[in-house]
XYZ file of C-alpha atoms in Angstrom:
329
model
C 0.000 0.000 0.000
C 2.768 2.443 0.935
C 4.738 1.736 -2.247
C 2.339 3.893 -4.251
C 3.213 7.086 -2.414
C 6.899 7.260 -3.421
C 5.896 6.614 -7.034
C 3.286 9.398 -6.922
C 5.796 11.730 -5.303
C 8.395 10.968 -8.004
C 5.789 11.511 -10.738
C 4.780 14.838 -9.162
C 8.405 15.967 -9.122
C 8.899 14.955 -12.755
C 5.746 16.763 -13.877
C 6.776 19.843 -11.911
C 10.182 19.927 -13.612
C 8.599 19.547 -17.068
C 5.980 22.220 -16.380
C 8.620 24.576 -15.003
C 10.935 24.120 -17.995
C 8.073 24.727 -20.441
C 6.937 27.819 -18.519
C 10.509 29.165 -18.344
C 11.052 28.645 -22.088
C 7.758 30.397 -22.925
C 8.589 33.282 -20.576
C 12.017 33.653 -22.193
C 10.345 33.880 -25.632
C 7.854 36.451 -24.373
C 10.643 38.546 -22.865
C 12.679 38.324 -26.076
C 9.883 39.692 -28.251
C 8.283 42.139 -25.817
C 11.049 43.701 -23.725
C 13.754 46.143 -24.800
C 16.889 44.260 -26.003
C 18.995 45.903 -23.301
C 16.991 43.962 -20.711
C 16.804 40.608 -22.528
C 19.558 38.641 -20.843
C 18.968 40.005 -17.364
C 15.288 39.049 -17.389
C 15.907 35.704 -19.098
C 18.543 35.013 -16.439
C 16.031 35.841 -13.714
C 13.486 33.493 -15.325
C 16.099 30.726 -15.434
C 17.045 31.347 -11.794
C 13.378 31.223 -10.768
C 12.934 27.948 -12.660
C 15.934 26.399 -10.908
C 14.650 27.572 -7.527
C 11.179 26.118 -8.191
C 12.656 22.772 -9.264
C 14.911 22.669 -6.190
C 11.966 23.454 -3.914
C 9.858 20.868 -5.707
C 12.392 18.107 -5.086
C 12.347 18.902 -1.373
C 8.632 19.617 -1.013
C 6.630 18.954 -4.211
C 3.496 20.699 -2.961
C 5.408 23.907 -2.221
C 7.054 23.686 -5.638
C 3.669 23.602 -7.350
C 2.503 26.567 -5.296
C 5.647 28.515 -6.246
C 5.132 27.670 -9.936
C 1.515 28.816 -9.700
C 2.507 32.140 -8.134
C 5.221 32.723 -10.734
C 2.783 31.839 -13.508
C 0.208 34.284 -12.136
C 2.816 37.060 -12.070
C 3.775 36.393 -15.706
C 0.085 36.175 -16.702
C -0.627 39.609 -15.198
C 2.274 41.107 -17.155
C 1.229 39.304 -20.354
C -2.356 40.468 -19.995
C -1.189 44.072 -19.722
C 0.246 43.940 -23.292
C -2.562 45.220 -25.495
C -2.847 45.672 -29.286
C -2.839 49.172 -30.737
C -3.750 50.978 -33.938
C -1.418 53.842 -33.068
C 2.175 52.948 -33.937
C 4.742 54.082 -36.520
C 3.629 51.602 -39.171
C 5.457 50.438 -42.292
C 3.914 52.273 -45.299
C 2.267 49.230 -46.921
C 0.289 48.389 -43.756
C -0.249 51.931 -42.492
C -3.980 51.847 -43.281
C -6.494 49.062 -42.818
C -9.530 48.880 -45.075
C -12.811 50.345 -43.757
C -16.198 50.952 -45.328
C -19.584 52.607 -45.094
C -22.373 50.164 -45.962
C -25.778 51.487 -47.002
C -27.932 48.769 -48.533
C -26.589 47.904 -51.968
C -24.147 50.814 -51.901
C -20.798 50.685 -50.143
C -17.967 53.184 -49.992
C -14.634 51.475 -49.348
C -11.832 53.560 -47.864
C -8.082 52.997 -47.620
C -7.798 50.859 -50.757
C -4.092 50.350 -51.367
C -3.065 51.126 -54.936
C 0.736 51.196 -54.758
C 3.002 51.127 -57.806
C 5.797 48.840 -56.610
C 9.253 49.662 -57.961
C 11.080 47.148 -55.755
C 10.308 44.905 -52.803
C 10.809 47.771 -50.362
C 9.824 50.863 -52.374
C 6.560 51.900 -54.004
C 4.818 55.021 -55.204
C 2.068 55.231 -52.594
C -1.627 55.798 -53.309
C -4.611 55.185 -51.031
C -8.030 55.394 -52.690
C -11.677 55.697 -51.671
C -14.121 54.020 -54.074
C -17.863 53.313 -54.326
C -19.126 49.818 -55.122
C -22.492 48.133 -55.529
C -22.950 44.756 -53.882
C -25.246 43.678 -56.707
C -22.357 44.185 -59.150
C -20.164 41.458 -57.590
C -19.694 38.744 -60.217
C -16.834 36.545 -58.981
C -14.675 35.471 -56.059
C -11.167 34.053 -56.520
C -8.941 32.434 -53.938
C -5.352 33.619 -54.382
C -2.500 31.462 -53.090
C 1.054 32.839 -53.088
C 3.980 30.495 -52.375
C 7.505 31.797 -51.836
C 9.373 28.764 -50.449
C 7.753 25.559 -49.190
C 4.628 24.548 -51.144
C 2.995 23.710 -47.804
C 3.046 27.362 -46.721
C 1.251 30.054 -48.709
C -0.228 33.485 -48.199
C -3.927 33.293 -49.045
C -6.191 36.150 -50.174
C -9.628 36.621 -51.712
C -10.265 38.743 -54.810
C -13.778 40.004 -55.597
C -14.633 40.830 -59.212
C -17.237 43.388 -60.295
C -19.310 43.788 -63.437
C -17.275 46.815 -64.564
C -14.040 44.764 -64.594
C -12.623 46.036 -61.300
C -11.219 43.662 -58.682
C -10.695 44.239 -54.971
C -8.425 41.931 -52.974
C -8.662 41.374 -49.226
C -5.564 40.195 -47.399
C -5.171 39.616 -43.647
C -1.556 40.527 -42.832
C 0.817 41.282 -40.011
C 0.986 44.998 -39.240
C 4.692 45.709 -39.068
C 6.201 48.811 -37.577
C 8.845 50.670 -39.612
C 12.054 48.672 -39.656
C 10.341 45.544 -38.327
C 10.654 42.183 -40.099
C 8.243 39.267 -40.061
C 8.960 36.453 -37.616
C 6.898 33.254 -37.397
C 8.027 32.820 -33.777
C 7.266 36.454 -32.966
C 3.727 35.789 -34.151
C 3.234 33.597 -31.083
C 4.287 36.402 -28.718
C 2.146 39.433 -29.607
C 4.875 40.976 -31.753
C 2.472 42.095 -34.494
C -1.030 43.449 -34.801
C -3.433 42.132 -37.439
C -4.436 44.369 -40.333
C -6.939 43.758 -43.139
C -5.637 45.206 -46.377
C -7.931 46.035 -49.301
C -5.956 46.497 -52.504
C -5.940 46.464 -56.289
C -4.684 43.261 -57.921
C -2.119 45.385 -59.782
C -0.705 46.259 -56.356
C -0.970 43.290 -54.011
C -0.722 40.465 -56.569
C 1.711 42.172 -58.920
C 4.045 42.763 -55.961
C 4.230 39.003 -55.521
C 4.353 37.909 -59.174
C 6.465 40.635 -60.774
C 8.604 41.998 -57.936
C 9.147 39.144 -55.484
C 8.925 36.338 -58.045
C 6.571 34.189 -55.973
C 4.408 31.456 -57.466
C 0.885 32.872 -57.387
C -2.211 30.841 -58.254
C -5.788 31.975 -58.863
C -8.694 29.620 -58.090
C -12.269 30.696 -59.001
C -14.590 29.924 -56.072
C -18.054 28.414 -56.521
C -20.543 30.683 -54.685
C -24.029 31.993 -55.444
C -24.063 35.747 -55.908
C -25.946 36.274 -52.629
C -23.175 34.426 -50.777
C -20.524 36.485 -52.610
C -22.186 39.630 -51.310
C -22.353 38.246 -47.766
C -18.672 37.313 -47.864
C -17.693 40.730 -49.231
C -19.665 42.498 -46.485
C -18.105 40.237 -43.824
C -14.665 41.446 -44.913
C -15.743 45.065 -44.736
C -17.211 44.505 -41.282
C -13.976 42.828 -40.169
C -12.015 45.857 -41.388
C -14.340 48.187 -39.492
C -14.060 46.022 -36.369
C -10.238 46.117 -36.468
C -10.349 49.893 -36.854
C -12.457 50.103 -33.679
C -10.714 47.398 -31.670
C -7.271 46.177 -32.778
C -6.225 42.529 -32.506
C -2.901 40.739 -32.406
C -1.782 38.547 -35.281
C -1.187 34.977 -34.092
C 0.846 32.564 -36.210
C -1.553 29.635 -35.760
C -4.965 30.940 -34.712
C -5.224 34.400 -36.336
C -3.385 34.441 -39.657
C -4.262 35.014 -43.304
C -5.920 31.623 -43.788
C -7.757 31.317 -40.487
C -9.289 34.761 -41.023
C -10.585 33.616 -44.439
C -12.000 30.470 -42.839
C -13.666 32.384 -40.003
C -15.323 34.775 -42.433
C -16.312 31.982 -44.820
C -18.034 30.203 -41.938
C -20.243 33.251 -41.486
C -21.504 32.536 -44.998
C -21.395 28.706 -44.848
C -21.626 27.663 -41.165
C -21.353 23.971 -42.062
C -17.803 24.149 -43.439
C -15.768 21.600 -41.443
C -12.502 22.383 -39.683
C -9.518 20.711 -41.353
C -5.757 20.474 -40.822
C -5.274 22.133 -44.232
C -6.624 25.391 -42.790
C -3.423 25.555 -40.725
C -1.088 24.282 -43.480
C -2.122 27.055 -45.831
C -0.510 25.734 -48.995
C -3.172 23.008 -49.080
C -6.209 25.275 -48.793
C -7.007 24.859 -52.546
C -7.033 21.071 -52.010
C -9.435 21.525 -49.084
C -11.794 23.725 -51.123
C -11.643 21.354 -54.095
C -12.522 18.373 -51.888
C -15.604 20.202 -50.594
C -16.749 21.304 -54.059
C -16.009 24.974 -53.424
C -13.879 25.569 -56.534
C -15.530 26.455 -59.847
C -14.239 23.479 -61.844
C -14.858 19.849 -62.738
C -11.295 19.082 -63.825
C -8.929 16.804 -61.852
C -7.208 18.595 -58.965
C -3.681 18.422 -60.386
C -4.865 19.883 -63.690
C -6.696 22.638 -61.803
C -3.566 23.510 -59.818
C -1.372 23.617 -62.916
C -3.798 25.882 -64.768
C -4.230 28.166 -61.761
C -0.618 29.421 -61.755
C -0.617 32.995 -63.107
C 2.993 34.053 -62.505
C 4.274 33.727 -66.086
C 1.307 35.623 -67.537
C 1.508 38.234 -64.790
C 5.161 38.987 -65.455
C 4.264 39.988 -69.016
C 1.380 42.212 -67.912
C 1.407 45.958 -67.416
C -0.305 47.334 -64.329
C -3.149 48.823 -66.377
C -4.366 45.477 -67.788
C -2.995 43.191 -65.072
C -6.351 41.705 -63.990
C -7.330 40.933 -67.589
C -4.036 39.284 -68.546
C -3.799 36.997 -65.507
C -7.263 35.589 -66.311
C -6.551 34.701 -69.920
C -6.855 30.955 -70.522
C -3.653 28.933 -70.436
C -2.715 27.991 -74.048
């Protein structure tokens, strides 16, 4: 009967050490991305010292070790909770303005539409436009997938087409400050806010096809016009919501693809969750499997025909949207 107690005590000590090491590693990451660099090593050293002290206490008196870990965790949680998102920072020019809109029945006025003329990856002639649209004039929705390295990871966007030939792209992106670079790890530690960009295809897609040389694919989405309008309005409402109450970008739960999925579920509540929502390069496969792409061709043929990069690189900004939609010879 008494032999069970030593085993339970040993298991408690082991779990305490594991929990403490995980908590210390997470705290070190949070400090690295949230505290001034001049304080990094001092505070990480203090976190390491606290972890050692908790483990030492836990080996002597496991219950007291758990209490100490709980108190330390509460202290870190209070600090972490005090870090709030903001719309008022010195933003990089391309994410300085999030899209907003006024919606009045069939008529909408969309503000802060990015219409940059990109000369290089880090320089563009800047233009921000305000434009009227009619919801009844929406004629198409295209999923855009842009791959720059691994085919499993892509930046996903939605492009809405209108009867007059215009297209408006929505892209959920990190909101970088000037001089700040993207970090996947930083996205776990409140390093970036989330911004919803509304832009011309000749800006946001041409940047990727003609300037960065990414592989960009365009997949027409199968939706009734009423659902297209609902999805378009949901993006505008998301932009308005972010303007009122900022949010942090989160690498797994609040990124370009999960935002698309969340908004799409407002239109089609029955869409199932799937691992391909997180591995964004496979979102076209997910949509194809659920009959959401406007095609009856085999998937591999669809994916080959969807690549627009070669056509885009031969297109001028003025006719960009027309050229990228020409059939593949």
